[in-house]
Amino acid sequence: MHNIQMAERVKNLPPYLFAEIDRMKQDTLSKGVDLIDLSIGDPDIPTPSHIVDAMINAVKKSEHHRYPSYEGMLSYREAVAKWYKNRFNVSLDAKTEVLSLIGSKEGIGHIPLAFVNPNDIVLVPTPGYPVYPVATLFAGGESFFMPLIEENDFLPDFGLIPVEVLKRTKLMFLNYPNNPTSAVAKKDFFIQAIELASKYNIIICHDAAYSEIYFDDKRPFSFLELDGAKETGIEFHSLSKTYNMTGWRIGFAVGNKNVIAGLGKIKTNLDSGIFQAIQEAAITALDTPDSILSDIRDIYQQRRDVLYEGLRKLGIDCKKPSATFYLWAKVPKGFDSSNFVSHLLTNAGVLGTPGVGFGSPGEGYIRFALTKPVDRIKEAIERLGKVL
Ligand SMILES: *Cc1c(COP(=O)(O)O)cnc(C)c1O
């Protein structure tokens, strides 16, 4: 083959806006700069040791060395149902309303393949997790972007979506607590979303990856707690952020059994499930005593307080997040997202993520992740003070 051409769906991928930042980061590192990287949405804290120990035991069992079942071990799905009952008081049928995922990204990436036809529309929040529009594109669908702006508390305004669009809409992604804005939603908002979805026959896909990373005892709710939710859609969850297990690749989808079955059908044809030893360790993870999780939350909360207070003192405008491990801050006058990020990287050795990389309404913002220890965050604030 002499002329290797990418498929249209790959050629049509939006430009990777973080590529330039990656290049600058490598440049900075190669100069030997002591970089404080606050751009990474990946916990620096290790997986709790009781989960690692469960994995060590599970990996020795030869019955786990074979192909796993497609839909996930029943014992894993039962552990998910039990966790849901304890945490949200929502009852789930482990056999039909729970599906294991190779991380929630995998499920989010595949769901449009099950339900979206060419010319169907998917409602996508922006700024947002880039997988929503890309998965839509791969399925041949069209994204209609719902801007998340500060004036509307970073919630989509459904009143702005034309009726013609709603009639063609098959699926809607929502994500609260939100990455990148760290906004949380009230139940009223989800009640509105369910009403809209019922009226126009739209499947709601709620990405709840950050439901367990919250502060000041403000526990987020599950979309499935609301009346009509289970008729309307599903919720994606991840063990990645809750248990510091990003590398393990395990998550789950729960909710409407027809939607779960549709996603399951795609997966049956594409992957062969999750290594059972990981599922067994995940069962242990889901049973983690709350004291361990609240210790993890305390660490993030302390970091949040230091970063928030520090940025405010420097005159940087941001809201104090009540969930997620991100701070969504306004860039100062005279900068845009990208040149502010490069200013901080070049002159202070501190890296954030330009808001515009998550979608155009993210212009004018920078995202800082709380994935570095307090002393590094203090050092970052000190350095920022010298270049602002
Ligand atoms: C991290 C993240 C995920 C994906 O997590 P997995 O590791 O794939 O389970 C999904 N959605 C959002 C918004 C995230 O930030």
XYZ file of C-alpha atoms and ligand atoms in Angstrom:
403
model
C 0.000 0.000 0.000
C 1.493 3.299 -1.112
C -1.288 5.696 -0.391
C -2.582 5.100 3.075
C -5.594 7.300 3.656
C -7.375 7.593 6.946
C -11.118 7.018 6.970
C -13.301 10.120 6.811
C -14.370 9.619 10.440
C -10.741 9.919 11.494
C -10.016 12.800 9.146
C -13.037 14.556 10.580
C -11.796 14.355 14.158
C -11.626 17.795 15.747
C -8.075 19.168 16.048
C -6.339 17.984 19.195
C -6.011 21.281 21.010
C -3.786 19.906 23.704
C -1.091 18.825 21.214
C 0.680 22.202 21.350
C 0.570 22.147 25.170
C 2.027 18.618 25.184
C 4.854 19.787 22.968
C 5.572 22.775 25.227
C 5.454 20.527 28.275
C 8.051 18.159 26.782
C 10.172 21.177 25.862
C 9.991 22.501 29.426
C 10.858 19.123 30.925
C 13.807 18.653 28.579
C 15.236 21.957 29.868
C 15.278 20.405 33.338
C 12.568 22.702 34.744
C 10.969 21.508 38.000
C 7.487 21.372 36.464
C 4.371 21.451 38.646
C 1.847 19.726 36.427
C -1.698 20.609 37.469
C -3.150 19.579 34.119
C -3.678 15.895 34.809
C -7.073 14.434 35.736
C -5.457 11.335 37.160
C -5.165 10.805 40.939
C -1.589 10.842 42.313
C -2.709 8.809 45.356
C -2.252 5.024 45.028
C -5.118 2.518 45.035
C -5.996 1.617 48.673
C -3.951 -1.404 49.757
C -6.916 -3.668 50.626
C -7.940 -3.474 46.940
C -4.407 -4.229 45.745
C -4.294 -7.219 48.148
C -7.625 -8.505 46.794
C -6.130 -8.336 43.305
C -3.024 -10.275 44.363
C -5.240 -13.085 45.688
C -7.580 -13.027 42.696
C -4.850 -13.130 40.089
C -3.619 -16.478 41.473
C -6.949 -18.206 40.818
C -6.787 -20.138 37.570
C -10.535 -19.858 36.963
C -9.912 -16.155 36.342
C -7.360 -16.855 33.613
C -10.018 -17.728 31.028
C -12.292 -15.482 28.980
C -14.625 -13.558 31.259
C -18.361 -13.308 30.560
C -19.374 -10.466 28.248
C -21.781 -8.719 30.579
C -19.488 -9.029 33.595
C -19.435 -11.546 36.454
C -22.809 -11.718 38.159
C -21.041 -11.258 41.501
C -19.561 -7.956 40.259
C -22.921 -6.753 38.971
C -24.521 -7.742 42.275
C -21.852 -5.772 44.153
C -22.692 -2.754 41.955
C -26.417 -3.142 42.707
C -25.663 -3.370 46.435
C -23.420 -0.294 46.283
C -26.170 1.612 44.497
C -28.750 0.611 47.062
C -26.501 1.668 49.951
C -25.294 4.877 48.384
C -28.388 6.165 46.536
C -31.234 3.953 47.775
C -31.890 2.942 44.158
C -32.767 -0.708 43.477
C -31.249 -2.321 40.409
C -31.665 -5.764 38.894
C -28.071 -7.019 38.658
C -28.941 -9.232 35.676
C -30.633 -6.679 33.417
C -29.896 -3.207 34.748
C -26.140 -3.400 35.360
C -23.374 -3.763 32.777
C -19.652 -3.926 33.478
C -17.403 -1.619 31.467
C -13.679 -1.459 30.723
C -13.713 1.980 32.339
C -16.630 4.325 31.804
C -14.856 5.893 28.819
C -15.347 2.607 26.989
C -19.110 2.645 27.572
C -19.433 6.325 26.677
C -17.427 5.706 23.516
C -19.624 2.792 22.447
C -23.141 3.887 23.408
C -23.840 5.937 20.246
C -23.034 2.874 18.104
C -26.016 1.143 19.669
C -28.577 3.916 19.211
C -27.475 6.641 16.804
C -28.200 6.444 13.075
C -26.624 8.744 10.482
C -28.306 12.170 10.708
C -29.469 11.561 14.259
C -28.471 14.263 16.702
C -26.703 13.831 20.039
C -26.870 16.676 22.575
C -23.385 17.304 23.922
C -22.352 19.702 26.703
C -19.476 22.060 25.889
C -16.943 22.600 27.421
C -16.957 18.886 28.140
C -15.338 15.495 28.085
C -14.093 15.118 24.479
C -15.327 11.521 24.153
C -19.002 12.588 23.817
C -18.674 14.334 20.420
C -16.041 11.911 19.135
C -18.202 8.858 19.919
C -21.085 10.628 18.177
C -18.927 11.266 15.111
C -17.747 7.636 14.984
C -21.380 6.491 14.991
C -22.175 8.816 12.070
C -24.306 11.109 14.227
C -24.204 14.848 14.564
C -23.376 16.676 17.810
C -25.521 19.619 18.849
C -23.477 21.475 21.432
C -25.136 22.797 24.579
C -22.950 25.607 26.007
C -22.203 25.507 29.740
C -21.754 29.106 30.823
C -21.248 30.698 34.208
C -24.418 32.864 33.954
C -26.426 29.637 33.869
C -24.385 27.908 36.595
C -22.690 25.776 33.914
C -25.957 23.958 33.158
C -27.298 23.639 29.607
C -30.269 25.893 28.825
C -32.717 23.494 27.159
C -34.822 26.468 26.035
C -32.089 27.342 23.534
C -32.339 24.045 21.637
C -34.529 24.413 18.509
C -37.534 22.078 18.349
C -36.311 20.831 14.950
C -33.102 19.695 16.663
C -34.963 18.026 19.516
C -37.104 16.077 17.049
C -33.965 14.618 15.488
C -32.238 13.961 18.835
C -31.611 10.375 19.884
C -29.353 10.769 22.862
C -28.157 13.411 25.347
C -24.959 13.380 27.393
C -24.909 15.093 30.774
C -22.109 15.110 33.346
C -22.464 16.271 36.972
C -20.386 16.809 39.043
C -18.888 18.297 35.910
C -15.505 18.012 34.280
C -14.055 20.603 33.526
C -16.198 23.270 35.267
C -16.603 21.376 38.611
C -20.247 22.511 38.635
C -22.882 20.394 40.369
C -26.530 20.164 39.341
C -29.638 20.328 41.488
C -32.440 17.786 41.211
C -34.639 20.416 39.483
C -32.295 20.439 36.547
C -32.468 16.666 36.086
C -36.267 16.750 36.453
C -36.307 19.203 33.510
C -33.956 16.938 31.564
C -36.191 13.916 32.154
C -39.263 15.903 31.022
C -37.507 16.964 27.842
C -36.240 13.452 27.194
C -39.698 11.911 27.667
C -41.323 14.465 25.365
C -38.873 13.917 22.503
C -37.976 10.295 23.129
C -34.341 11.042 23.979
C -32.027 8.658 25.856
C -30.215 10.397 28.716
C -26.660 9.213 29.332
C -25.488 10.673 32.603
C -21.768 10.484 33.251
C -21.369 10.346 37.041
C -17.604 9.697 37.163
C -17.178 12.232 40.001
C -20.164 11.339 42.191
C -17.849 10.303 45.061
C -15.372 13.192 44.875
C -17.234 15.810 46.874
C -16.503 18.270 49.675
C -18.077 19.769 52.781
C -20.325 16.688 53.076
C -22.345 17.782 50.025
C -23.010 14.310 48.598
C -24.123 14.331 44.960
C -27.285 12.384 44.093
C -27.786 9.840 41.344
C -29.876 10.697 38.296
C -31.601 7.342 38.833
C -33.053 8.554 42.161
C -35.520 10.698 40.219
C -38.969 9.628 39.040
C -38.951 8.532 35.434
C -35.144 8.352 35.197
C -35.012 4.611 34.684
C -37.506 4.899 31.821
C -35.305 7.575 30.254
C -31.727 6.511 30.410
C -28.626 5.224 32.088
C -25.844 6.418 34.339
C -22.141 5.771 33.820
C -19.889 5.228 36.820
C -16.235 4.631 37.183
C -14.056 3.113 39.872
C -11.205 5.241 38.495
C -11.686 8.455 40.416
C -13.504 7.072 43.481
C -10.882 4.448 44.386
C -7.804 5.840 42.602
C -8.007 3.018 40.065
C -7.591 4.836 36.725
C -5.062 2.285 35.494
C -7.211 -0.754 36.279
C -9.883 0.004 33.664
C -13.159 -0.883 35.294
C -16.490 0.902 35.509
C -20.171 0.216 34.974
C -23.402 1.429 33.403
C -26.741 1.148 35.198
C -30.342 1.999 34.451
C -32.828 1.365 31.667
C -32.646 -2.294 30.716
C -33.211 -1.730 26.993
C -30.425 0.817 26.849
C -28.176 -1.488 28.880
C -29.005 -4.352 26.506
C -28.203 -2.204 23.444
C -24.805 -1.220 24.823
C -24.223 -4.840 25.816
C -24.885 -5.949 22.258
C -22.175 -3.644 20.892
C -19.725 -4.837 23.520
C -20.447 -8.526 22.917
C -19.336 -7.967 19.350
C -16.255 -5.901 20.135
C -14.636 -6.877 23.411
C -14.496 -9.918 25.629
C -15.107 -8.353 29.001
C -12.881 -7.434 31.925
C -10.187 -9.681 33.414
C -12.087 -11.441 36.190
C -9.357 -10.831 38.754
C -9.952 -7.104 38.264
C -13.681 -7.634 38.722
C -13.017 -9.534 41.937
C -10.782 -6.720 43.232
C -13.493 -4.234 42.189
C -16.014 -6.110 44.353
C -13.678 -5.463 47.287
C -13.331 -1.832 46.188
C -17.102 -1.302 46.160
C -17.174 -2.548 49.747
C -14.505 -0.055 50.909
C -15.241 1.395 54.360
C -16.384 4.987 54.125
C -13.584 6.089 56.451
C -11.020 5.309 53.729
C -12.986 7.249 51.123
C -13.480 10.207 53.406
C -9.713 10.290 54.031
C -9.223 10.545 50.253
C -11.828 13.315 50.050
C -10.117 15.154 52.917
C -6.869 15.170 50.971
C -8.553 16.756 47.943
C -10.481 19.177 50.125
C -7.290 20.412 51.769
C -5.678 20.872 48.346
C -8.789 22.633 47.069
C -8.713 25.077 49.974
C -5.026 25.879 49.457
C -5.385 26.378 45.701
C -8.643 28.308 45.927
C -7.436 30.691 48.650
C -4.114 31.113 46.864
C -5.681 31.964 43.513
C -8.138 34.388 45.120
C -5.280 36.195 46.849
C -3.590 36.569 43.470
C -6.772 38.156 42.120
C -7.785 35.167 40.006
C -11.513 34.742 39.805
C -12.853 31.247 40.467
C -15.657 29.481 42.289
C -14.885 27.134 45.159
C -15.735 23.677 43.856
C -18.030 21.500 45.966
C -17.125 18.383 43.938
C -14.596 16.929 41.438
C -10.858 17.462 41.713
C -10.800 20.458 39.355
C -10.749 24.211 39.773
C -12.164 26.184 36.841
C -10.607 29.633 36.991
C -10.992 32.751 34.843
C -7.821 33.816 33.061
C -6.786 37.406 33.890
C -7.475 40.316 31.514
C -5.056 40.552 28.631
C -4.773 36.784 28.175
C -6.749 34.056 26.461
C -6.826 30.422 27.658
C -3.922 29.280 25.535
C -1.490 32.128 26.007
C -2.184 32.217 29.760
C -1.321 28.519 29.994
C 1.869 29.035 28.008
C 2.774 32.134 30.095
C 2.483 30.099 33.319
C 4.367 27.165 31.865
C 7.234 29.207 30.433
C 7.650 31.702 33.274
C 6.540 29.763 36.359
C 6.914 26.087 35.410
C 3.271 25.530 36.339
C 0.963 23.720 33.931
C -2.811 24.040 33.733
C -5.198 23.018 30.961
C -6.561 25.704 28.607
C -10.353 25.817 28.936
C -10.796 26.254 25.185
C -9.440 22.716 24.708
C -12.730 21.417 26.115
C -14.832 23.434 23.661
C -15.171 27.079 22.630
C -17.260 28.281 25.616
C -14.250 27.218 27.723
C -12.288 30.127 26.216
C -11.240 32.517 28.980
C -10.800 29.738 31.545
C -8.013 27.514 32.806
C -8.511 24.179 34.574
C -6.285 23.221 37.478
C -6.383 19.631 38.766
C -5.912 18.888 42.475
C -3.735 15.895 41.687
C -0.547 17.120 43.380
C 0.319 17.297 47.111
C -0.370 20.436 49.148
C 3.294 21.501 49.308
C 3.504 21.470 45.498
C 0.275 23.472 45.237
C 1.688 26.015 47.704
C 4.861 26.209 45.641
C 2.763 26.694 42.478
C 0.870 29.598 44.080
C 4.155 31.188 45.150
C 5.523 30.939 41.621
C 2.303 32.301 40.099
C 2.557 35.287 42.430
C 5.858 36.222 40.780
C 4.563 36.196 37.203
C 1.102 37.738 37.583
C -12.161 10.396 34.015
C -13.487 10.564 33.343
C -14.169 9.481 32.763
C -13.557 8.143 32.466
O -13.149 7.400 33.427
P -12.714 5.878 33.202
O -11.348 5.817 33.737
O -12.775 5.555 31.747
O -13.727 5.114 33.963
C -15.412 9.687 32.246
N -15.980 10.894 32.271
C -15.363 11.957 32.784
C -16.048 13.263 32.763
C -14.082 11.837 33.313
O -13.442 12.924 33.769
